[in-house]
Coordinates of C-alpha atoms in Angstrom, one line a residue:
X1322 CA 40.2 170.6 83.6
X1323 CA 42.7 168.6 85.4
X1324 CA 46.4 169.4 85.2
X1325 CA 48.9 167.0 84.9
X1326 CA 52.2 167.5 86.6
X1327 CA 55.6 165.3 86.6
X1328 CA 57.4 165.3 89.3
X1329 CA 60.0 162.8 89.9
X1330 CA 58.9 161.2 86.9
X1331 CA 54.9 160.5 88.1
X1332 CA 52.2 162.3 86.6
X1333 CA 49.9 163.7 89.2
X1334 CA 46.9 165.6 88.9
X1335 CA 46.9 169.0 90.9
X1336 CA 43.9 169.9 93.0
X1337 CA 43.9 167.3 95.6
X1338 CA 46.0 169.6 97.7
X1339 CA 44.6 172.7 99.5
X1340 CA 46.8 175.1 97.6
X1341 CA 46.6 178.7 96.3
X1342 CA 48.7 178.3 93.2
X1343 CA 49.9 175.3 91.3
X1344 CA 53.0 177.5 90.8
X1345 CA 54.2 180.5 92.6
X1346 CA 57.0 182.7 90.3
X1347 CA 59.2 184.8 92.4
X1348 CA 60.7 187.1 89.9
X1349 CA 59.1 188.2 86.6
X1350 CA 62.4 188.9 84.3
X1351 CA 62.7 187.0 81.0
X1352 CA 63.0 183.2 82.5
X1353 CA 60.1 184.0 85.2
X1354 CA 57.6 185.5 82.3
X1355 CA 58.5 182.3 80.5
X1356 CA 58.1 180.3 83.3
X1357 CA 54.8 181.0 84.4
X1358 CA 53.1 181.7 80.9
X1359 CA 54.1 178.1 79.8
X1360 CA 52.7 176.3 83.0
X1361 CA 49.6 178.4 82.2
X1362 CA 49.1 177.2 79.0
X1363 CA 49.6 173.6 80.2
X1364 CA 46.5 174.6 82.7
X1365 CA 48.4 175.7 86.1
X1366 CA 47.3 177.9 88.3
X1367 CA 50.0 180.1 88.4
X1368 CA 50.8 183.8 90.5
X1369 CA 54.1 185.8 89.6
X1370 CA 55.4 188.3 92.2
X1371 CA 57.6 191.3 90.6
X1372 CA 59.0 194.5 92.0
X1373 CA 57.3 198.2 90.7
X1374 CA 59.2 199.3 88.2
X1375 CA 62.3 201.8 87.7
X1376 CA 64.8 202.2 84.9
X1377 CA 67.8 201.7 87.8
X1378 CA 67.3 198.7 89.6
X1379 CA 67.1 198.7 93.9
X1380 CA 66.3 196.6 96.9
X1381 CA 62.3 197.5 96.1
X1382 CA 62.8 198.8 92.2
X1383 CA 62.5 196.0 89.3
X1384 CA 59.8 195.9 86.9
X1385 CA 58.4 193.4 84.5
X1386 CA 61.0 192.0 82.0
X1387 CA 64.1 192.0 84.0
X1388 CA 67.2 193.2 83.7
X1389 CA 67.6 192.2 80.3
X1390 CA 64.4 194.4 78.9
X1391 CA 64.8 197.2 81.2
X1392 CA 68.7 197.7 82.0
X1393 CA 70.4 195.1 80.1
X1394 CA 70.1 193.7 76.8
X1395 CA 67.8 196.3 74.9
X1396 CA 68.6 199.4 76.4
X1397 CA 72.5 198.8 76.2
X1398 CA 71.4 197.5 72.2
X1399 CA 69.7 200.9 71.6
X1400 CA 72.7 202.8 72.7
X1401 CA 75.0 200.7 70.5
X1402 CA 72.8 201.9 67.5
X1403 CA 73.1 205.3 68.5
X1404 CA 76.9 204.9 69.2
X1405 CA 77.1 203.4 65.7
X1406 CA 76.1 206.6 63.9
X1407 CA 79.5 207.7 64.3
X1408 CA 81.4 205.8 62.2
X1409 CA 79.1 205.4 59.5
X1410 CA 79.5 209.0 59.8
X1411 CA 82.9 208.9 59.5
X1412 CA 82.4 206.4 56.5
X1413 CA 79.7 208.1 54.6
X1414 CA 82.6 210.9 53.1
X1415 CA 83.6 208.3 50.6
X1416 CA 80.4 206.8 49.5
X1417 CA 79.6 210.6 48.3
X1418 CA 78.2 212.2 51.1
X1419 CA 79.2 216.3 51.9
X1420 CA 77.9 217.0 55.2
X1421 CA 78.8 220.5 56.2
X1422 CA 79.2 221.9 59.7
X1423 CA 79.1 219.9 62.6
X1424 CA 77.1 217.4 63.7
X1425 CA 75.8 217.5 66.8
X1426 CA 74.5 214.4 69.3
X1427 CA 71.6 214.9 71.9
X1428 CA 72.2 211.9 74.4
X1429 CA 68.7 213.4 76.4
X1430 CA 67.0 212.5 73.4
X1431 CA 68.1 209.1 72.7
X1432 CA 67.9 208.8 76.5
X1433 CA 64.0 209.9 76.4
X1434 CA 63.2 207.3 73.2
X1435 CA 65.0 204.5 75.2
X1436 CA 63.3 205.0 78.6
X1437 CA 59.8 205.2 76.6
X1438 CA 60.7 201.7 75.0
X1439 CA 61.6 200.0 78.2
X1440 CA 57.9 201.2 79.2
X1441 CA 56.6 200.1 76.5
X1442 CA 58.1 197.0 76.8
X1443 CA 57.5 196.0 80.4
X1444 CA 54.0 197.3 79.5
X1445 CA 54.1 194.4 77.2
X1446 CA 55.2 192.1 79.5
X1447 CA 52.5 192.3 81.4
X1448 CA 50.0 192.3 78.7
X1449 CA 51.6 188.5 78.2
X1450 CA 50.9 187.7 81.5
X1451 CA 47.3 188.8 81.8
X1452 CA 46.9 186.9 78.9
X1453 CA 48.0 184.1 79.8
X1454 CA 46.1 184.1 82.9
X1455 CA 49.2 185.0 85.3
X1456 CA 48.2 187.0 88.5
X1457 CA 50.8 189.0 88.7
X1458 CA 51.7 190.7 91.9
X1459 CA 53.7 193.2 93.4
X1460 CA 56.0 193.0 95.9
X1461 CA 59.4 191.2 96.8
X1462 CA 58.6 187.6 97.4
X1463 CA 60.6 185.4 100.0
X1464 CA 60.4 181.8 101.5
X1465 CA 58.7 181.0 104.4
X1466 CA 58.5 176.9 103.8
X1467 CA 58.7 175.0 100.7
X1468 CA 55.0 175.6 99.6
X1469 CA 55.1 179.2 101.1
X1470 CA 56.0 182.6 99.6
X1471 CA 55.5 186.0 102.0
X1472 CA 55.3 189.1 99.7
X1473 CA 56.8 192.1 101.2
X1474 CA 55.5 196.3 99.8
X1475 CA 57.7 199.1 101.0
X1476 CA 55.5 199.9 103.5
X1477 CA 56.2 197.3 105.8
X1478 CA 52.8 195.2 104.7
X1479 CA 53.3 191.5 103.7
X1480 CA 50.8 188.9 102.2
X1481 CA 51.6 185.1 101.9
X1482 CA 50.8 182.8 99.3
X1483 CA 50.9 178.9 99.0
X1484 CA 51.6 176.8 96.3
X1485 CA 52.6 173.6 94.9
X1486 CA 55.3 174.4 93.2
X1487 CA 57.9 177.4 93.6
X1488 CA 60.1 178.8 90.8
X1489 CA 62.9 181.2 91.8
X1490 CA 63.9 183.4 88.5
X1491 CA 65.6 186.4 90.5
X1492 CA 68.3 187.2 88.4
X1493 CA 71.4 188.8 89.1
X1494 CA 72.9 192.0 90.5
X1495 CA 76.0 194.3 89.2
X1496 CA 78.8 194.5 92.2
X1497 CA 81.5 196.7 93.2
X1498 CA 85.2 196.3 93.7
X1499 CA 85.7 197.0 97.3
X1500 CA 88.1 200.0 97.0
X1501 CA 88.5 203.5 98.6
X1502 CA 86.2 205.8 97.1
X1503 CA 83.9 202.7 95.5
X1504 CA 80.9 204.8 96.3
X1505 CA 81.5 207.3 93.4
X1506 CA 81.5 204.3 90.7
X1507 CA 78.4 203.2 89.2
X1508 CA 77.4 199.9 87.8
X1509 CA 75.5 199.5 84.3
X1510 CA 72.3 200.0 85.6
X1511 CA 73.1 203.7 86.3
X1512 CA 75.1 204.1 83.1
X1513 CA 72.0 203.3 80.7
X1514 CA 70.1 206.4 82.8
X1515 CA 72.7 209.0 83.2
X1516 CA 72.2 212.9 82.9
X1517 CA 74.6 214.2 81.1
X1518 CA 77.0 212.0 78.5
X1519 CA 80.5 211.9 80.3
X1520 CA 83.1 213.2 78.4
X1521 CA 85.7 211.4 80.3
X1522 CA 84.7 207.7 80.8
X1523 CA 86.8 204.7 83.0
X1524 CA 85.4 201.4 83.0
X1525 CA 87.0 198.5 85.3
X1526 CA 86.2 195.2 83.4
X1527 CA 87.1 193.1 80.7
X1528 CA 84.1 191.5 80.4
X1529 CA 80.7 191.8 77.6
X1530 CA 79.7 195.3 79.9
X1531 CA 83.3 197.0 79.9
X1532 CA 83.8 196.5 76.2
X1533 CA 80.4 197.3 74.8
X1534 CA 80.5 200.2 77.4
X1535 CA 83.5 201.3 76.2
X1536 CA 82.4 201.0 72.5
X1537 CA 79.3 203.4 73.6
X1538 CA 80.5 206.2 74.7
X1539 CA 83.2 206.0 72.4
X1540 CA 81.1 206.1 69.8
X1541 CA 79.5 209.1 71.6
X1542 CA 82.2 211.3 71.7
X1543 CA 83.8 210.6 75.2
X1544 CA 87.6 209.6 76.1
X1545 CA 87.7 206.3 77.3
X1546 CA 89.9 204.1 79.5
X1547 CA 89.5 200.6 79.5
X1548 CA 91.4 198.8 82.7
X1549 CA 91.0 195.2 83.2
X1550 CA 93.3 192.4 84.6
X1551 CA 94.6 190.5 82.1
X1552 CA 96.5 191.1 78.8
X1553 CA 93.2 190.6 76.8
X1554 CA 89.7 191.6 77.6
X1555 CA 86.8 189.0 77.4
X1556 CA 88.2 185.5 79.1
X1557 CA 86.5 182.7 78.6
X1558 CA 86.5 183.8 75.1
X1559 CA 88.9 182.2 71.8
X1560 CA 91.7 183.8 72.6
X1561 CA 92.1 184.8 68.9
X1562 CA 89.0 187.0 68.8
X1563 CA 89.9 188.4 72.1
X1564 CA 93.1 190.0 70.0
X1565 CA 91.1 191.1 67.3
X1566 CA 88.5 192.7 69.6
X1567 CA 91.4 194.7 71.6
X1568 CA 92.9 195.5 68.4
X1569 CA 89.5 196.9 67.1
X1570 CA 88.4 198.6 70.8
X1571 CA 91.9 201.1 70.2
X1572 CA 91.5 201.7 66.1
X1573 CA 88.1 203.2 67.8
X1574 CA 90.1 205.4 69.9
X1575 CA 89.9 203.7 73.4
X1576 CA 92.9 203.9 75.5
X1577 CA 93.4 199.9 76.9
X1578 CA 95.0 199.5 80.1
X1579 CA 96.0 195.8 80.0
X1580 CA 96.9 194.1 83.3
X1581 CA 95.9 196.9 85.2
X1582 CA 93.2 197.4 88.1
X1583 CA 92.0 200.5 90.3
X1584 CA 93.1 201.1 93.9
X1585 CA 91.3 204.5 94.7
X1586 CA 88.9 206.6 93.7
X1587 CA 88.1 210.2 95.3
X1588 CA 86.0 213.7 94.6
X1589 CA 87.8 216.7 93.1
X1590 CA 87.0 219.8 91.5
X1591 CA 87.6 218.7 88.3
X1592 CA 85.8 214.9 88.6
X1593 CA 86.7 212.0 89.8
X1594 CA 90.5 210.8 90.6
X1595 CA 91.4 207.7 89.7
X1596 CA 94.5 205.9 91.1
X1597 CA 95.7 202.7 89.6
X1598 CA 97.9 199.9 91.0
X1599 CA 100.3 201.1 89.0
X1600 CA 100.2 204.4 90.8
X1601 CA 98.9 206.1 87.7
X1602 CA 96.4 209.1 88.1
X1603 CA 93.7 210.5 85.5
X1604 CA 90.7 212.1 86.2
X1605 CA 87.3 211.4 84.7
X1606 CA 83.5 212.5 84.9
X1607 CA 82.4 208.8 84.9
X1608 CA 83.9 205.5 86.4
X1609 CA 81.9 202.3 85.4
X1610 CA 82.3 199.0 87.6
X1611 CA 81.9 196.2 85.1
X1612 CA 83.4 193.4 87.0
X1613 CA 80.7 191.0 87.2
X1614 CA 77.7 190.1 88.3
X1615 CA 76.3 187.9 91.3
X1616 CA 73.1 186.2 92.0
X1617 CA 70.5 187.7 93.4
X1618 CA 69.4 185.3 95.9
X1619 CA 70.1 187.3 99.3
X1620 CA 66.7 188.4 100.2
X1621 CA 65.2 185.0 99.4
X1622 CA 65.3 183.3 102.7
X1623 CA 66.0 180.3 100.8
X1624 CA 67.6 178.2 103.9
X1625 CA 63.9 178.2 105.4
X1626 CA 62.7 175.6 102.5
X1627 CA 66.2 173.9 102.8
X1628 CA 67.4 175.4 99.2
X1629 CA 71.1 175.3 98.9
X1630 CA 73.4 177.9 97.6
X1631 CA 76.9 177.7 96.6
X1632 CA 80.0 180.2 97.7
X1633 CA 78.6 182.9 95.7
X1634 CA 75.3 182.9 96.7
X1635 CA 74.0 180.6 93.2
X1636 CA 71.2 178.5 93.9
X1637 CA 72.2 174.5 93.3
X1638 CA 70.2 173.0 90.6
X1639 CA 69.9 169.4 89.0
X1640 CA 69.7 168.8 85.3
X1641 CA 66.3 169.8 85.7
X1642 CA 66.1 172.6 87.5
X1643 CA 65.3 171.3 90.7
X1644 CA 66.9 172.7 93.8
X1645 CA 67.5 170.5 96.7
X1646 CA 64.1 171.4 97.6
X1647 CA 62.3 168.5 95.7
X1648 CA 59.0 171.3 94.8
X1649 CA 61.4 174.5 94.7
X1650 CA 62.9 175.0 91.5
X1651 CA 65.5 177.8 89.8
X1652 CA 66.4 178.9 86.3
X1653 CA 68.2 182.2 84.7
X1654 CA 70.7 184.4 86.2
X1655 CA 70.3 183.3 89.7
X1656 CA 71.7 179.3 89.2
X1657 CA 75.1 180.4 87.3
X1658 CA 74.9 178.2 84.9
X1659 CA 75.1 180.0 81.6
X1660 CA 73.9 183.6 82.4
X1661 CA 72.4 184.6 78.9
X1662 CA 68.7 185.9 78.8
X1663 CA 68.1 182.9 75.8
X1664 CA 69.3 180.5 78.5
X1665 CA 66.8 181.5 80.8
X1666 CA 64.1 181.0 78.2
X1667 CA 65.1 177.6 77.3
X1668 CA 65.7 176.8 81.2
X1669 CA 62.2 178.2 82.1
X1670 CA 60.2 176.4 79.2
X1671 CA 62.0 173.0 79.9
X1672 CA 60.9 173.3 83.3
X1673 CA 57.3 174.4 82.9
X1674 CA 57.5 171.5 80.3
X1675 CA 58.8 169.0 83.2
X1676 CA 56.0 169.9 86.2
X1677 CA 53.2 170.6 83.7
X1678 CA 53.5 168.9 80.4
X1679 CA 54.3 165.8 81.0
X1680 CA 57.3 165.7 79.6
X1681 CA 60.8 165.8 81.1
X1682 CA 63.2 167.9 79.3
X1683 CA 66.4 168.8 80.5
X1684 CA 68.3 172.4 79.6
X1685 CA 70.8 171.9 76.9
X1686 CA 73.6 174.4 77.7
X1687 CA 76.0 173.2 74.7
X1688 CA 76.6 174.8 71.4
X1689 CA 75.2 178.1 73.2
X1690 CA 75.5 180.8 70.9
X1691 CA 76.4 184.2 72.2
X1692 CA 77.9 188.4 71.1
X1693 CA 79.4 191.2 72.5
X1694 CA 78.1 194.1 71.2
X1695 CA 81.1 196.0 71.0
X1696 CA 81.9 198.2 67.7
X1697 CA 82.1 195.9 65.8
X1698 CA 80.5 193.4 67.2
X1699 CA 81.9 189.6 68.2
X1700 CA 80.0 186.6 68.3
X1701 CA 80.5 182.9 68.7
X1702 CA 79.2 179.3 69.1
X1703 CA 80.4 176.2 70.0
X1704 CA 84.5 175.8 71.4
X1705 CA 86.7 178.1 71.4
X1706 CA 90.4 176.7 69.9
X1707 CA 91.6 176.7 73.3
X1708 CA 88.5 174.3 74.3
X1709 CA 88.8 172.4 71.7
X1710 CA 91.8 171.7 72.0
X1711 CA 90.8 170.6 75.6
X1712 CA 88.7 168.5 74.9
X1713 CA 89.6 166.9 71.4
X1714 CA 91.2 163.4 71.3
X1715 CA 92.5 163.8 68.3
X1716 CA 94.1 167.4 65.9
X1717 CA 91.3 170.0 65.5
X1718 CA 92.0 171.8 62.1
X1719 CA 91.4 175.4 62.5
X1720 CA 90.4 177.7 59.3
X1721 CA 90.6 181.3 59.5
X1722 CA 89.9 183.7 57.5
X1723 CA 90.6 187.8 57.3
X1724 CA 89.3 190.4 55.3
X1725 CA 88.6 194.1 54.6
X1726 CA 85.1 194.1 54.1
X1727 CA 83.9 195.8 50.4
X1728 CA 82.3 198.6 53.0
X1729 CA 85.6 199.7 54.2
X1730 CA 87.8 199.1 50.9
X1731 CA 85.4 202.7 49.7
X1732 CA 85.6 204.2 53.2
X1733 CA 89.2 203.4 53.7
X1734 CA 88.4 202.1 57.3
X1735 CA 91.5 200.4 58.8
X1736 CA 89.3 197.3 60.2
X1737 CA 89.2 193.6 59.3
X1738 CA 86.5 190.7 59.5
X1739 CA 88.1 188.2 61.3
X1740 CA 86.1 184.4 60.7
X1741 CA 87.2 181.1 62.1
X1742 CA 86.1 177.1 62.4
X1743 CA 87.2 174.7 64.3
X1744 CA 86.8 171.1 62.9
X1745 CA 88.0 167.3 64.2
X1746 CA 90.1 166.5 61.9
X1747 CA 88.8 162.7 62.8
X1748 CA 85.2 163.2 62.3
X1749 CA 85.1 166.6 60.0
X1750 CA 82.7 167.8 62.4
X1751 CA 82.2 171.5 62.9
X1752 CA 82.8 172.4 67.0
X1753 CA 83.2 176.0 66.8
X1754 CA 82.9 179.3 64.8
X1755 CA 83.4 182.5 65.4
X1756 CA 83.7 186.1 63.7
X1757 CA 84.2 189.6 64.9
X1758 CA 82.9 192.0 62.4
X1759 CA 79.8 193.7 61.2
X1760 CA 76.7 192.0 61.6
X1761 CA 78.5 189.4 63.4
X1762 CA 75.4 188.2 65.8
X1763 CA 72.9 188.0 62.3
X1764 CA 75.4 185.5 60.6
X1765 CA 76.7 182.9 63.7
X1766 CA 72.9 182.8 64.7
X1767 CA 72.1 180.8 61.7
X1768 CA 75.5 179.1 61.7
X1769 CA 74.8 177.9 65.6
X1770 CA 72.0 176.1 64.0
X1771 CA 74.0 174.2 61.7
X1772 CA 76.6 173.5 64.5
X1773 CA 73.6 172.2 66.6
X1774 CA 72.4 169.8 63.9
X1775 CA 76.0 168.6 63.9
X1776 CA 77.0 169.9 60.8
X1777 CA 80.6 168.8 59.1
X1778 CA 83.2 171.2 57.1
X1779 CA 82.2 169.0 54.4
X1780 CA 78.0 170.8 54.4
X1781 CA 79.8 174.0 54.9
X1782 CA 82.3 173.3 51.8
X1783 CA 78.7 172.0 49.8
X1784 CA 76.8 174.8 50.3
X1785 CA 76.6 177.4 47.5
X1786 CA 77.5 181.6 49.6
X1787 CA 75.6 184.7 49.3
X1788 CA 77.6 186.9 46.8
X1789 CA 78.7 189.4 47.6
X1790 CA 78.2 189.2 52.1
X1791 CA 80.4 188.5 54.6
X1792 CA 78.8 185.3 55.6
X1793 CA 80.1 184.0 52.5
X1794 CA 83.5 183.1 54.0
X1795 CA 82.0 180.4 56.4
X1796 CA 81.6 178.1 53.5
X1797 CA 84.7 179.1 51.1
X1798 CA 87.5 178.8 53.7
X1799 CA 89.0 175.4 51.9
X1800 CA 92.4 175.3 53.6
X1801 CA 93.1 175.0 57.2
X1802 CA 95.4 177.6 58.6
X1803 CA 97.1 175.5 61.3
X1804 CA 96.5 171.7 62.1
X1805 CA 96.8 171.7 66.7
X1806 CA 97.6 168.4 68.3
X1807 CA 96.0 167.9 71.8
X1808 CA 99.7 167.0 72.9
X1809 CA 100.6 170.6 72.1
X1810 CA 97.4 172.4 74.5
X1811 CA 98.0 175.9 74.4
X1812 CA 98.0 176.7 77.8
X1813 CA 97.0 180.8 78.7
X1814 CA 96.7 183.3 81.0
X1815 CA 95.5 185.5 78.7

């Protein structure tokens, strides 16, 4: 069967050139599996090259699935659940339930149940790719020339590999402030395999890891200190919600440390010291580095097929995926465009659908909908009010609305709902919602689809709620709280 490749807008069929591969994946995390199981079902001959796998992540440990399957996403979701138990606990005394004695939590058990479903599930993933007709193969893959990829074992052997078409879906790597005693931190990759559960927990970050982190082992039992450097956690984010989450992070019980960051750390008898800019001192059995990310496009040897890379080591892309490598392309983690595993999908299938299927489709990155999995949770789509505002040219009208949910008006739970829109007040279109509360991811999901079909206040206002849910609120909020004028852009350094 021929197969039909677009490249620079010309179909061509494949098999005229002495190749081994139509496609060669390097990488085999959520936007690699994607990847090459699309162009295999338009009829590529496709290879995908993958690390063996480990629960923790190294210069020859990876695994099938990625980060998000095996130490991201899933794991860190099945310790939230387990985290959760303790306030629905906590909550259960006034719905009528007497539970006497103590209750005791076994992290090596939840530990043993998670490790067995990131088996299962890179297991899976490569179930998909034999399926699909992938040959997967282990090693580390690097560039030699743009049609060549060297895959390197442990042991020193290499094999190489041609192919028409490259894609590069690497990923990304946790890093570590550069501070005495940064060799006693660890990263997240560590913290979803420890031994023991620390009963003393510091986290460095204000980002999705630090506060979901920080939520876990809270949840667990443990002290925790949050530090991060500016007077909210989670920039980037509305800087409404960011004051609700911080507001819901210490009725938890975590100890925030706002405009704060670590200068040492050192071994005692009693666990690790930690000194703070401030010149504060505590001592704890963990310290978690969640202060971002970077690509994971070192070992690559991506200058030897002429791919660029910006300051941070993020590999330049067009609209289309394309590096500046006309056949080498790049999706997920490793471009720094919007570093969600759902992105990578969508980036990965656009591209398969580009090369292979004869059509080109370009990554839509707007309207993304995302959550923090913190206790509860926060999630979001579209602008934030301080984007918004940005970007309107004329008022945004911004509806809020907070609540005790009917849960906590029984358990006597000191912890709001918080919902907001954010509507041109020109067009009445919708441009942003967001809500921190339970179930928080279940609701905006189907609300980002409305925002994607570009849904106005007036649908919302039409369309009959759920009685009695939460999600109810997105369509009965009828006043606007506050009317903003892009003349009067909040500026923040929050």
């Amino acid at each position: 069967m021929a197969r039909k490749m677009l490249v620079d807008g010309e179909a061509a069929v494949a098999g005229a050139d002495s190749y081994d591969y139509d496609l060669f994946v390097i990488g085999a995390g959520s936007g690699g599996v994607r990847g090459s199981r699309t162009a295999a079902s338009f009829g590529a001959k496709v290879a995908i090259c993958e690390l063996p796998f480990h629960p923790i992540s190294s210069e020859w440990l990876g695994g099938h699935g990625g980060t998000c399957v095996i130490r991201g996403c899933v794991p860190k979701k099945i310790l939230v659940y387990g985290a959760s138990f303790r306030g629905e606990f906590e909550d259960s005394e006034n719905f009528g339930w007497e539970i006497n004695g103590d209750i005791n939590f076994n992290w090596k058990k939840l530990l043993e149940n998670k490790t067995k479903e990131i088996v299962r599930l890179n297991g899976v993933y490569q179930r998909i790719l034999s399926s699909a007709g992938v040959t997967m193969i282990e090693g580390a893959g690097s560039l030699v020339d743009a049609h060549t990829v060297e895959v390197s074992q442990p042991d020193g052997s290499k094999q190489r590999y041609t192919a028409k078409h490259i894609l590069i879906a690497t990923g990304s790597r946790a890093q570590r402030v550069n501070i005495p005693g940064k060799e006693l931190a660890i990263t997240s990759d560590e913290a979803l395999s420890l031994e023991e559960l620390p009963k003393r927990a510091v986290i460095l970050g204000g980002g999705y890891i630090a506060v979901e982190f920080a939520s876990i082992w809270r949840g667990m039992g443990a002290e925790v200190d949050l530090f991060y450097r500016r007077e909210l956690p989670l920039r980037g984010f509305d800087d409404e919600m960011r004051a609700v989450v911080a507001s819901n992070l210490e009725g938890r019980g975590i100890k925030l440390h706002p405009r704060t960051n670590l200068s040492e750390l050192s071994k005692t008898a009693d666990g690790i010291k930690v000194v703070t800019d401030k010149g504060e001192e505590l001592i704890a059995d963990v310290v978690l580095f969640a202060t971002g990310r970077t690509p994971n496009s070192q070992r690559l040897n991506l200058q030897a097929a002429g791919v660029e890379v910006d300051q941070i080591g993020a590999i330049k892309v067009d609209e289309y995926s394309r590096t500046s490598a006309p056949n080498v392309w790049a999706v997920g983690d490793v471009t720094n465009r919007v570093n969600l595993t759902p992105v990578a999908l969508m980036e990965a299938t656009c591209f398969a659908k580009t090369v292979f299927g004869g059509q080109q489709v370009k990554p839509d990155h707007r309207d993304v909908p995302c959550a923090v999995f913190s206790i509860p949770p926060l999630s979001v789509v579209g602008l934030s009010e301080q984007e918004a505002v940005e970007e309107a040219k004329g008022d945004i009208l911004v509806f809020t609305s907070s609540f005790n949910p009917m849960k906590n008006s029984i358990s006597k739970r000191q912890e709001k709902t918080i919902m907001k829109l954010l509507v041109d007040a020109d067009t009445d279109k919708v441009l942003g919602a967001s809500m921190c509360g339970p179930d928080a991811p279940e609701i905006i999901q189907g609300i980002a689809i409305a925002i994607k079909c570009g849904a106005t206040k007036a649908n919302f206002d039409s369309t009959v709620g759920i009685h009695p849910s939460a999600a109810e609120e997105f369509v009965t909020m009828r006043t606007a709280t506050r009317r903003v004028s892009p003349a009067s852009k909040p500026k923040t350094s929050l």
